[in-house]
Amino acid sequence: MLLSLWPVAASTARSDVKRDHCQEKCGNVSVPYPFGILERSCAMNDYFFLNCNSNDELFLGIGMPISNIELEGTLTLRIAAAFSCYNKTGIAPVSMSMTLGSGPFMFSNTRNIFTATGCDTSAQVTNNESTYGAACLSLCTENVEMSDRNPCSGSGCCQSSIPKGLKSLNILSSTLYYTNVSRFNLCGFAFLADNKSLNFSDWPLSRTPKDGKDATDVVIEWVVENKTCEQAEANTSAYACGANAECTYPEIDQGYRCSCNKGFEGNPYLKDGCKAISTVKNNKKKFVF
C-alpha cells in the first residue's frame, strides 16, 4: 500500500491573510491557519492546503486521513499496517509505504514507535533515501496476552525507535512458519504508531487482517518552512509569525515555528492572532446578611 504527499510549489507565507470567508472545520476536525481547505488562498501556502472531500473527511496528500491538527506543530494521521499471514497456500505479505514529500512534514520521533506483533514476525522499516533502516524480531511459543498491562518486551511483540526528520517509510512484515503456534497466531503485523494512543489489546496474537481497518494513529511534526529564524525574519514579506508572536525552534532541529509571546495566546500565524491574556479577576464582594 502506497500513501503519498505529492511535492508542490509553495507560495509565499501570508500571516495577514483574510480569514472571514475561510471554512475552518472539515467534519469534526478543526483546520486552523496556516492550514486551509476548499480555497487555496485560505492556506499559508500549497503545502498547507488540505483536501476536505464531499464526505467531510480531511486528508493530507493521497490516502492519509487527518484526525487532529495542533498549532504547536503536530497533526495526527491514520495509516495502515503491514502484515503477513500463513495459510495452506503459503505466505503473502502486504507491505506499507508512505512518503511525506519535500515539504515541512516529518514523522515525529518522540511520539511514534515502530512496533511488530506475532510469534514468528520479522519486521523491517527503511526510508526511500536509504539513510535509515531498522528491524525487530517478535517471537513466542505460547499465547501471550497483549494488553497495556503487559508491556512489549519481545515475547509476541517488539519495538524500535525512529530517528529525527524521517520523511518516508517502507514497512515490511515477514514470517517463516507457524507450525507450533498456528492454533492461536496466524498473522504478524508491523506498523508505526503514536505511543500515547497505542492500545496493545487491539493487537492480540489471534488478530487477522480486517479489510483495510488495520490502521494506527501516527503523529506528524510540521514546521513553517526549513529556514532558521534569522533567515525567516530577514524576509519580512514571507515571515510567518504575526504580531506579539516570536519565531521558535522545534525539538526536531529542522525549520521554525511561531508561538505567542508571554502574556498572549491565540494563533501566532495570523497577523493579529495573539491576544493579550486578561489579568482582570472577578473580585465580587461577599456580603453576609
PDB file of C-alpha atoms in Angstrom:
ATOM      1  CA  MET A   1       0.000   0.000   0.000  1.00  0.00           C
ATOM      2  CA  LEU A   2       1.455   3.370  -1.043  1.00  0.00           C
ATOM      3  CA  LEU A   3       0.455   6.637   0.621  1.00  0.00           C
ATOM      4  CA  SER A   4       1.883   9.833  -0.749  1.00  0.00           C
ATOM      5  CA  LEU A   5       2.024  13.586  -0.288  1.00  0.00           C
ATOM      6  CA  TRP A   6       2.906  14.949  -3.698  1.00  0.00           C
ATOM      7  CA  PRO A   7       5.598  17.684  -3.621  1.00  0.00           C
ATOM      8  CA  VAL A   8       4.106  21.001  -4.694  1.00  0.00           C
ATOM      9  CA  ALA A   9       5.434  24.501  -5.188  1.00  0.00           C
ATOM     10  CA  ALA A  10       4.838  26.542  -2.058  1.00  0.00           C
ATOM     11  CA  SER A  11       3.671  30.116  -2.395  1.00  0.00           C
ATOM     12  CA  THR A  12       4.706  32.969  -0.120  1.00  0.00           C
ATOM     13  CA  ALA A  13       3.648  32.849   3.537  1.00  0.00           C
ATOM     14  CA  ARG A  14       0.837  35.283   4.381  1.00  0.00           C
ATOM     15  CA  SER A  15       0.251  35.967   8.090  1.00  0.00           C
ATOM     16  CA  ASP A  16      -2.132  38.807   7.130  1.00  0.00           C
ATOM     17  CA  VAL A  17      -4.481  36.566   5.132  1.00  0.00           C
ATOM     18  CA  LYS A  18      -8.169  37.446   5.398  1.00  0.00           C
ATOM     19  CA  ARG A  19      -9.919  34.567   7.157  1.00  0.00           C
ATOM     20  CA  ASP A  20     -13.511  35.803   7.215  1.00  0.00           C
ATOM     21  CA  HIS A  21     -14.525  33.700   4.214  1.00  0.00           C
ATOM     22  CA  CYS A  22     -12.478  30.604   5.119  1.00  0.00           C
ATOM     23  CA  GLN A  23     -14.075  27.455   6.472  1.00  0.00           C
ATOM     24  CA  GLU A  24     -12.122  26.249   9.492  1.00  0.00           C
ATOM     25  CA  LYS A  25     -13.645  22.840  10.052  1.00  0.00           C
ATOM     26  CA  CYS A  26     -13.859  19.661   7.992  1.00  0.00           C
ATOM     27  CA  GLY A  27     -16.240  17.237   9.619  1.00  0.00           C
ATOM     28  CA  ASN A  28     -15.184  17.072  13.262  1.00  0.00           C
ATOM     29  CA  VAL A  29     -11.619  18.250  12.628  1.00  0.00           C
ATOM     30  CA  SER A  30     -10.658  21.902  13.220  1.00  0.00           C
ATOM     31  CA  VAL A  31      -8.435  23.348  10.487  1.00  0.00           C
ATOM     32  CA  PRO A  32      -6.568  26.379  11.878  1.00  0.00           C
ATOM     33  CA  TYR A  33      -4.382  28.673   9.780  1.00  0.00           C
ATOM     34  CA  PRO A  34      -1.667  28.120   8.410  1.00  0.00           C
ATOM     35  CA  PHE A  35      -3.746  25.175   7.144  1.00  0.00           C
ATOM     36  CA  GLY A  36      -6.670  25.774   4.833  1.00  0.00           C
ATOM     37  CA  ILE A  37      -9.346  23.901   2.896  1.00  0.00           C
ATOM     38  CA  LEU A  38     -11.635  24.462  -0.111  1.00  0.00           C
ATOM     39  CA  GLU A  39      -9.811  27.625  -1.285  1.00  0.00           C
ATOM     40  CA  ARG A  40      -6.054  27.765  -1.719  1.00  0.00           C
ATOM     41  CA  SER A  41      -5.984  31.386  -0.520  1.00  0.00           C
ATOM     42  CA  CYS A  42      -7.106  30.145   2.904  1.00  0.00           C
ATOM     43  CA  ALA A  43      -3.819  28.278   3.461  1.00  0.00           C
ATOM     44  CA  MET A  44      -0.407  29.823   4.106  1.00  0.00           C
ATOM     45  CA  ASN A  45       0.926  28.039   1.032  1.00  0.00           C
ATOM     46  CA  ASP A  46       0.202  24.989  -1.083  1.00  0.00           C
ATOM     47  CA  TYR A  47       1.899  22.623   1.371  1.00  0.00           C
ATOM     48  CA  PHE A  48      -0.739  23.511   3.976  1.00  0.00           C
ATOM     49  CA  PHE A  49      -3.706  23.256   1.623  1.00  0.00           C
ATOM     50  CA  LEU A  50      -5.625  20.130   2.693  1.00  0.00           C
ATOM     51  CA  ASN A  51      -8.265  18.052   0.961  1.00  0.00           C
ATOM     52  CA  CYS A  52     -11.708  18.134   2.602  1.00  0.00           C
ATOM     53  CA  ASN A  53     -13.796  15.770   0.495  1.00  0.00           C
ATOM     54  CA  SER A  54     -17.545  15.609  -0.062  1.00  0.00           C
ATOM     55  CA  ASN A  55     -17.895  13.275   2.935  1.00  0.00           C
ATOM     56  CA  ASP A  56     -16.294  15.860   5.239  1.00  0.00           C
ATOM     57  CA  GLU A  57     -13.142  13.751   5.566  1.00  0.00           C
ATOM     58  CA  LEU A  58      -9.826  15.580   5.829  1.00  0.00           C
ATOM     59  CA  PHE A  59      -6.732  14.297   4.019  1.00  0.00           C
ATOM     60  CA  LEU A  60      -3.059  15.159   3.727  1.00  0.00           C
ATOM     61  CA  GLY A  61      -1.956  14.217   0.220  1.00  0.00           C
ATOM     62  CA  ILE A  62      -3.264  10.930  -1.134  1.00  0.00           C
ATOM     63  CA  GLY A  63      -4.833   8.412   1.227  1.00  0.00           C
ATOM     64  CA  MET A  64      -3.696   9.954   4.534  1.00  0.00           C
ATOM     65  CA  PRO A  65      -6.759  10.856   6.678  1.00  0.00           C
ATOM     66  CA  ILE A  66      -6.239  13.523   9.358  1.00  0.00           C
ATOM     67  CA  SER A  67      -7.983  13.277  12.734  1.00  0.00           C
ATOM     68  CA  ASN A  68      -6.355  16.207  14.570  1.00  0.00           C
ATOM     69  CA  ILE A  69      -4.247  19.342  13.987  1.00  0.00           C
ATOM     70  CA  GLU A  70      -2.367  21.198  16.734  1.00  0.00           C
ATOM     71  CA  LEU A  71      -0.931  24.707  16.346  1.00  0.00           C
ATOM     72  CA  GLU A  72       2.024  23.605  18.489  1.00  0.00           C
ATOM     73  CA  GLY A  73       3.272  21.767  15.398  1.00  0.00           C
ATOM     74  CA  THR A  74       1.685  18.327  15.082  1.00  0.00           C
ATOM     75  CA  LEU A  75      -1.082  16.592  13.199  1.00  0.00           C
ATOM     76  CA  THR A  76      -2.399  13.056  13.549  1.00  0.00           C
ATOM     77  CA  LEU A  77      -2.846  10.714  10.600  1.00  0.00           C
ATOM     78  CA  ARG A  78      -4.289   7.227  10.405  1.00  0.00           C
ATOM     79  CA  ILE A  79      -2.213   4.842   8.296  1.00  0.00           C
ATOM     80  CA  ALA A  80      -2.409   1.131   7.549  1.00  0.00           C
ATOM     81  CA  ALA A  81      -0.212  -1.586   8.999  1.00  0.00           C
ATOM     82  CA  ALA A  82       1.895  -4.058   7.049  1.00  0.00           C
ATOM     83  CA  PHE A  83       1.174  -7.731   7.669  1.00  0.00           C
ATOM     84  CA  SER A  84       1.923 -11.284   6.615  1.00  0.00           C
ATOM     85  CA  CYS A  85      -0.325 -14.306   7.190  1.00  0.00           C
ATOM     86  CA  TYR A  86       0.190 -18.025   6.882  1.00  0.00           C
ATOM     87  CA  ASN A  87      -2.205 -20.415   5.152  1.00  0.00           C
ATOM     88  CA  LYS A  88      -2.024 -23.693   3.273  1.00  0.00           C
ATOM     89  CA  THR A  89      -1.071 -21.980   0.006  1.00  0.00           C
ATOM     90  CA  GLY A  90       1.861 -20.114   1.558  1.00  0.00           C
ATOM     91  CA  ILE A  91       2.589 -16.641   2.861  1.00  0.00           C
ATOM     92  CA  ALA A  92       1.565 -13.411   1.084  1.00  0.00           C
ATOM     93  CA  PRO A  93       2.987 -10.309   2.817  1.00  0.00           C
ATOM     94  CA  VAL A  94       1.330  -6.902   2.397  1.00  0.00           C
ATOM     95  CA  SER A  95       3.774  -4.009   2.782  1.00  0.00           C
ATOM     96  CA  MET A  96       3.133  -0.347   3.578  1.00  0.00           C
ATOM     97  CA  SER A  97       4.941   2.617   2.011  1.00  0.00           C
ATOM     98  CA  MET A  98       4.366   6.262   2.833  1.00  0.00           C
ATOM     99  CA  THR A  99       6.092   9.466   1.764  1.00  0.00           C
ATOM    100  CA  LEU A 100       5.558  12.998   3.067  1.00  0.00           C
ATOM    101  CA  GLY A 101       7.347  14.665   0.167  1.00  0.00           C
ATOM    102  CA  SER A 102       9.847  17.511   0.297  1.00  0.00           C
ATOM    103  CA  GLY A 103       7.710  19.936   2.309  1.00  0.00           C
ATOM    104  CA  PRO A 104       7.530  20.851   6.008  1.00  0.00           C
ATOM    105  CA  PHE A 105       6.212  17.499   7.315  1.00  0.00           C
ATOM    106  CA  MET A 106       8.099  14.663   9.028  1.00  0.00           C
ATOM    107  CA  PHE A 107       7.345  11.704  11.291  1.00  0.00           C
ATOM    108  CA  SER A 108       7.619  12.531  14.982  1.00  0.00           C
ATOM    109  CA  ASN A 109      10.464  10.581  16.576  1.00  0.00           C
ATOM    110  CA  THR A 110       9.302  11.471  20.094  1.00  0.00           C
ATOM    111  CA  ARG A 111       5.657  10.439  19.719  1.00  0.00           C
ATOM    112  CA  ASN A 112       5.854   7.442  17.359  1.00  0.00           C
ATOM    113  CA  ILE A 113       7.344   3.999  17.821  1.00  0.00           C
ATOM    114  CA  PHE A 114       7.855   1.178  15.331  1.00  0.00           C
ATOM    115  CA  THR A 115       6.071  -1.969  16.526  1.00  0.00           C
ATOM    116  CA  ALA A 116       5.626  -5.568  15.397  1.00  0.00           C
ATOM    117  CA  THR A 117       3.384  -8.303  16.796  1.00  0.00           C
ATOM    118  CA  GLY A 118       3.354 -12.050  16.206  1.00  0.00           C
ATOM    119  CA  CYS A 119       5.051 -15.281  17.233  1.00  0.00           C
ATOM    120  CA  ASP A 120       7.228 -15.538  14.129  1.00  0.00           C
ATOM    121  CA  THR A 121       7.404 -11.975  12.817  1.00  0.00           C
ATOM    122  CA  SER A 122      10.405 -10.272  11.285  1.00  0.00           C
ATOM    123  CA  ALA A 123       9.627  -6.563  10.767  1.00  0.00           C
ATOM    124  CA  GLN A 124      11.693  -4.082   8.788  1.00  0.00           C
ATOM    125  CA  VAL A 125      11.410  -0.328   8.289  1.00  0.00           C
ATOM    126  CA  THR A 126      13.505   1.811   5.917  1.00  0.00           C
ATOM    127  CA  ASN A 127      13.235   5.184   4.206  1.00  0.00           C
ATOM    128  CA  ASN A 128      13.339   5.980   0.491  1.00  0.00           C
ATOM    129  CA  GLU A 129      16.724   7.669   0.740  1.00  0.00           C
ATOM    130  CA  SER A 130      18.348   4.520   2.204  1.00  0.00           C
ATOM    131  CA  THR A 131      19.767   6.558   5.067  1.00  0.00           C
ATOM    132  CA  TYR A 132      17.814   4.700   7.742  1.00  0.00           C
ATOM    133  CA  GLY A 133      16.887   1.125   8.435  1.00  0.00           C
ATOM    134  CA  ALA A 134      15.802  -0.877  11.457  1.00  0.00           C
ATOM    135  CA  ALA A 135      14.402  -4.300  12.177  1.00  0.00           C
ATOM    136  CA  CYS A 136      12.976  -6.209  15.089  1.00  0.00           C
ATOM    137  CA  LEU A 137      12.043  -9.839  15.688  1.00  0.00           C
ATOM    138  CA  SER A 138       8.925 -10.882  17.558  1.00  0.00           C
ATOM    139  CA  LEU A 139       8.876 -14.484  18.776  1.00  0.00           C
ATOM    140  CA  CYS A 140       6.852 -16.652  21.159  1.00  0.00           C
ATOM    141  CA  THR A 141       5.988 -20.316  21.674  1.00  0.00           C
ATOM    142  CA  GLU A 142       2.746 -19.829  23.556  1.00  0.00           C
ATOM    143  CA  ASN A 143      -0.143 -17.383  23.540  1.00  0.00           C
ATOM    144  CA  VAL A 144       0.795 -14.047  25.114  1.00  0.00           C
ATOM    145  CA  GLU A 145      -1.833 -11.647  26.383  1.00  0.00           C
ATOM    146  CA  MET A 146      -1.410  -8.365  24.527  1.00  0.00           C
ATOM    147  CA  SER A 147      -2.575  -5.555  26.788  1.00  0.00           C
ATOM    148  CA  ASP A 148      -1.406  -2.250  28.233  1.00  0.00           C
ATOM    149  CA  ARG A 149      -0.705  -4.103  31.486  1.00  0.00           C
ATOM    150  CA  ASN A 150       1.733  -6.347  29.634  1.00  0.00           C
ATOM    151  CA  PRO A 151       4.430  -4.082  28.122  1.00  0.00           C
ATOM    152  CA  CYS A 152       6.012  -5.018  24.802  1.00  0.00           C
ATOM    153  CA  SER A 153       9.099  -6.974  25.840  1.00  0.00           C
ATOM    154  CA  GLY A 154       9.985  -9.151  22.832  1.00  0.00           C
ATOM    155  CA  SER A 155       7.596 -12.005  23.582  1.00  0.00           C
ATOM    156  CA  GLY A 156       4.865 -11.685  20.966  1.00  0.00           C
ATOM    157  CA  CYS A 157       5.884  -8.089  20.360  1.00  0.00           C
ATOM    158  CA  CYS A 158       8.934  -5.962  19.596  1.00  0.00           C
ATOM    159  CA  GLN A 159       9.557  -2.229  19.235  1.00  0.00           C
ATOM    160  CA  SER A 160      12.164   0.181  17.870  1.00  0.00           C
ATOM    161  CA  SER A 161      12.507   3.969  17.852  1.00  0.00           C
ATOM    162  CA  ILE A 162      12.819   6.093  14.702  1.00  0.00           C
ATOM    163  CA  PRO A 163      15.252   8.988  14.083  1.00  0.00           C
ATOM    164  CA  LYS A 164      14.531  12.706  13.757  1.00  0.00           C
ATOM    165  CA  GLY A 165      13.473  14.159  10.419  1.00  0.00           C
ATOM    166  CA  LEU A 166      12.181  10.991   8.755  1.00  0.00           C
ATOM    167  CA  LYS A 167      10.047  11.817   5.694  1.00  0.00           C
ATOM    168  CA  SER A 168       9.320   8.394   4.213  1.00  0.00           C
ATOM    169  CA  LEU A 169       8.599   4.881   5.456  1.00  0.00           C
ATOM    170  CA  ASN A 170       8.721   1.439   3.881  1.00  0.00           C
ATOM    171  CA  ILE A 171       7.439  -1.217   6.276  1.00  0.00           C
ATOM    172  CA  LEU A 172       7.546  -4.962   5.661  1.00  0.00           C
ATOM    173  CA  SER A 173       6.376  -7.827   7.831  1.00  0.00           C
ATOM    174  CA  SER A 174       7.556 -11.336   7.022  1.00  0.00           C
ATOM    175  CA  THR A 175       7.390 -14.783   8.617  1.00  0.00           C
ATOM    176  CA  LEU A 176       8.850 -18.256   8.225  1.00  0.00           C
ATOM    177  CA  TYR A 177       6.450 -20.798   9.677  1.00  0.00           C
ATOM    178  CA  TYR A 178       3.619 -21.195  12.164  1.00  0.00           C
ATOM    179  CA  THR A 179       3.728 -24.945  12.808  1.00  0.00           C
ATOM    180  CA  ASN A 180       3.848 -24.673  16.596  1.00  0.00           C
ATOM    181  CA  VAL A 181       1.625 -21.628  17.082  1.00  0.00           C
ATOM    182  CA  SER A 182      -0.955 -21.752  14.294  1.00  0.00           C
ATOM    183  CA  ARG A 183      -3.748 -22.566  16.724  1.00  0.00           C
ATOM    184  CA  PHE A 184      -3.544 -19.054  18.196  1.00  0.00           C
ATOM    185  CA  ASN A 185      -1.352 -16.995  15.819  1.00  0.00           C
ATOM    186  CA  LEU A 186      -1.555 -16.981  12.017  1.00  0.00           C
ATOM    187  CA  CYS A 187      -0.553 -13.375  11.227  1.00  0.00           C
ATOM    188  CA  GLY A 188       2.172 -10.914  12.062  1.00  0.00           C
ATOM    189  CA  PHE A 189       1.742  -7.132  11.886  1.00  0.00           C
ATOM    190  CA  ALA A 190       4.234  -4.250  11.629  1.00  0.00           C
ATOM    191  CA  PHE A 191       3.344  -0.577  11.969  1.00  0.00           C
ATOM    192  CA  LEU A 192       4.313   2.864  13.190  1.00  0.00           C
ATOM    193  CA  ALA A 193       2.055   4.204  15.939  1.00  0.00           C
ATOM    194  CA  ASP A 194       1.597   7.068  18.358  1.00  0.00           C
ATOM    195  CA  ASN A 195       2.940   5.683  21.613  1.00  0.00           C
ATOM    196  CA  LYS A 196       0.332   7.617  23.603  1.00  0.00           C
ATOM    197  CA  SER A 197      -2.674   6.125  21.828  1.00  0.00           C
ATOM    198  CA  LEU A 198      -1.341   2.643  21.002  1.00  0.00           C
ATOM    199  CA  ASN A 199      -3.506   0.048  22.739  1.00  0.00           C
ATOM    200  CA  PHE A 200      -1.979  -3.425  22.690  1.00  0.00           C
ATOM    201  CA  SER A 201      -5.313  -5.013  23.475  1.00  0.00           C
ATOM    202  CA  ASP A 202      -6.285  -4.094  19.885  1.00  0.00           C
ATOM    203  CA  TRP A 203      -3.479  -6.328  18.580  1.00  0.00           C
ATOM    204  CA  PRO A 204      -3.987  -9.805  20.089  1.00  0.00           C
ATOM    205  CA  LEU A 205      -1.987 -12.667  18.600  1.00  0.00           C
ATOM    206  CA  SER A 206      -5.247 -14.083  17.253  1.00  0.00           C
ATOM    207  CA  ARG A 207      -5.839 -10.995  15.115  1.00  0.00           C
ATOM    208  CA  THR A 208      -6.197 -11.376  11.351  1.00  0.00           C
ATOM    209  CA  PRO A 209      -6.426  -8.573   8.717  1.00  0.00           C
ATOM    210  CA  LYS A 210      -9.697  -6.646   8.867  1.00  0.00           C
ATOM    211  CA  ASP A 211     -10.261  -5.434   5.302  1.00  0.00           C
ATOM    212  CA  GLY A 212      -8.357  -2.149   5.449  1.00  0.00           C
ATOM    213  CA  LYS A 213      -9.140  -1.429   9.101  1.00  0.00           C
ATOM    214  CA  ASP A 214      -5.708  -2.441  10.365  1.00  0.00           C
ATOM    215  CA  ALA A 215      -4.546   1.107  10.950  1.00  0.00           C
ATOM    216  CA  THR A 216      -2.903   3.163  13.678  1.00  0.00           C
ATOM    217  CA  ASP A 217      -2.666   6.826  14.648  1.00  0.00           C
ATOM    218  CA  VAL A 218       0.669   8.361  13.629  1.00  0.00           C
ATOM    219  CA  VAL A 219       1.891  11.801  14.693  1.00  0.00           C
ATOM    220  CA  ILE A 220       3.413  14.090  12.056  1.00  0.00           C
ATOM    221  CA  GLU A 221       5.550  17.107  13.017  1.00  0.00           C
ATOM    222  CA  TRP A 222       5.250  20.233  10.887  1.00  0.00           C
ATOM    223  CA  VAL A 223       7.219  23.465  10.635  1.00  0.00           C
ATOM    224  CA  VAL A 224       6.527  26.625   8.667  1.00  0.00           C
ATOM    225  CA  GLU A 225       9.492  26.120   6.365  1.00  0.00           C
ATOM    226  CA  ASN A 226      13.023  24.752   6.557  1.00  0.00           C
ATOM    227  CA  LYS A 227      14.764  28.015   7.436  1.00  0.00           C
ATOM    228  CA  THR A 228      16.431  29.417  10.512  1.00  0.00           C
ATOM    229  CA  CYS A 229      14.705  32.199  12.464  1.00  0.00           C
ATOM    230  CA  GLU A 230      17.341  34.648  11.241  1.00  0.00           C
ATOM    231  CA  GLN A 231      16.679  33.730   7.615  1.00  0.00           C
ATOM    232  CA  ALA A 232      12.909  33.907   8.093  1.00  0.00           C
ATOM    233  CA  GLU A 233      12.929  37.264   9.913  1.00  0.00           C
ATOM    234  CA  ALA A 234      15.149  38.784   7.224  1.00  0.00           C
ATOM    235  CA  ASN A 235      12.417  38.264   4.617  1.00  0.00           C
ATOM    236  CA  THR A 236       9.597  40.344   6.114  1.00  0.00           C
ATOM    237  CA  SER A 237       7.206  39.755   3.207  1.00  0.00           C
ATOM    238  CA  ALA A 238       7.266  35.983   3.770  1.00  0.00           C
ATOM    239  CA  TYR A 239       7.766  35.883   7.552  1.00  0.00           C
ATOM    240  CA  ALA A 240       5.053  33.659   9.034  1.00  0.00           C
ATOM    241  CA  CYS A 241       4.769  34.977  12.600  1.00  0.00           C
ATOM    242  CA  GLY A 242       2.156  37.625  13.368  1.00  0.00           C
ATOM    243  CA  ALA A 243       2.133  40.464  15.905  1.00  0.00           C
ATOM    244  CA  ASN A 244       3.005  39.572  19.509  1.00  0.00           C
ATOM    245  CA  ALA A 245       4.499  36.284  18.288  1.00  0.00           C
ATOM    246  CA  GLU A 246       8.048  35.013  18.054  1.00  0.00           C
ATOM    247  CA  CYS A 247       9.996  32.571  15.938  1.00  0.00           C
ATOM    248  CA  THR A 248      10.872  29.328  17.758  1.00  0.00           C
ATOM    249  CA  TYR A 249      12.834  26.174  17.006  1.00  0.00           C
ATOM    250  CA  PRO A 250      11.222  22.719  17.391  1.00  0.00           C
ATOM    251  CA  GLU A 251      12.976  19.781  19.040  1.00  0.00           C
ATOM    252  CA  ILE A 252      13.257  18.051  15.669  1.00  0.00           C
ATOM    253  CA  ASP A 253      16.080  20.503  14.794  1.00  0.00           C
ATOM    254  CA  GLN A 254      14.568  21.446  11.446  1.00  0.00           C
ATOM    255  CA  GLY A 255      12.848  24.639  10.335  1.00  0.00           C
ATOM    256  CA  TYR A 256      10.962  27.077  12.548  1.00  0.00           C
ATOM    257  CA  ARG A 257       7.556  27.594  14.116  1.00  0.00           C
ATOM    258  CA  CYS A 258       5.726  30.539  15.661  1.00  0.00           C
ATOM    259  CA  SER A 259       4.430  30.939  19.196  1.00  0.00           C
ATOM    260  CA  CYS A 260       2.662  33.756  21.036  1.00  0.00           C
ATOM    261  CA  ASN A 261       4.790  35.883  23.332  1.00  0.00           C
ATOM    262  CA  LYS A 262       4.463  35.500  27.083  1.00  0.00           C
ATOM    263  CA  GLY A 263       1.203  37.088  28.204  1.00  0.00           C
ATOM    264  CA  PHE A 264      -0.529  36.398  24.888  1.00  0.00           C
ATOM    265  CA  GLU A 265      -2.484  33.463  23.477  1.00  0.00           C
ATOM    266  CA  GLY A 266      -4.158  32.518  20.215  1.00  0.00           C
ATOM    267  CA  ASN A 267      -2.998  31.734  16.687  1.00  0.00           C
ATOM    268  CA  PRO A 268       0.561  33.071  16.180  1.00  0.00           C
ATOM    269  CA  TYR A 269       0.338  32.594  12.406  1.00  0.00           C
ATOM    270  CA  LEU A 270      -2.369  35.229  11.938  1.00  0.00           C
ATOM    271  CA  LYS A 271      -1.436  38.924  11.786  1.00  0.00           C
ATOM    272  CA  ASP A 272      -3.311  39.757  14.992  1.00  0.00           C
ATOM    273  CA  GLY A 273      -3.904  36.207  16.183  1.00  0.00           C
ATOM    274  CA  CYS A 274      -2.113  36.526  19.541  1.00  0.00           C
ATOM    275  CA  LYS A 275      -4.352  38.297  22.047  1.00  0.00           C
ATOM    276  CA  ALA A 276      -3.386  39.574  25.487  1.00  0.00           C
ATOM    277  CA  ILE A 277      -4.353  37.224  28.306  1.00  0.00           C
ATOM    278  CA  SER A 278      -6.783  39.040  30.582  1.00  0.00           C
ATOM    279  CA  THR A 279      -5.451  39.548  34.094  1.00  0.00           C
ATOM    280  CA  VAL A 280      -8.644  41.076  35.388  1.00  0.00           C
ATOM    281  CA  LYS A 281     -10.097  38.891  38.110  1.00  0.00           C
ATOM    282  CA  ASN A 282     -13.623  38.811  39.361  1.00  0.00           C
ATOM    283  CA  ASN A 283     -13.370  40.335  42.836  1.00  0.00           C
ATOM    284  CA  LYS A 284     -17.018  40.422  43.752  1.00  0.00           C
ATOM    285  CA  LYS A 285     -17.539  41.368  47.357  1.00  0.00           C
ATOM    286  CA  LYS A 286     -19.165  38.845  49.599  1.00  0.00           C
ATOM    287  CA  PHE A 287     -21.923  40.101  51.806  1.00  0.00           C
ATOM    288  CA  VAL A 288     -23.090  38.431  54.972  1.00  0.00           C
ATOM    289  CA  PHE A 289     -26.699  39.008  55.953  1.00  0.00           C
TER     290      PHE A 289
END
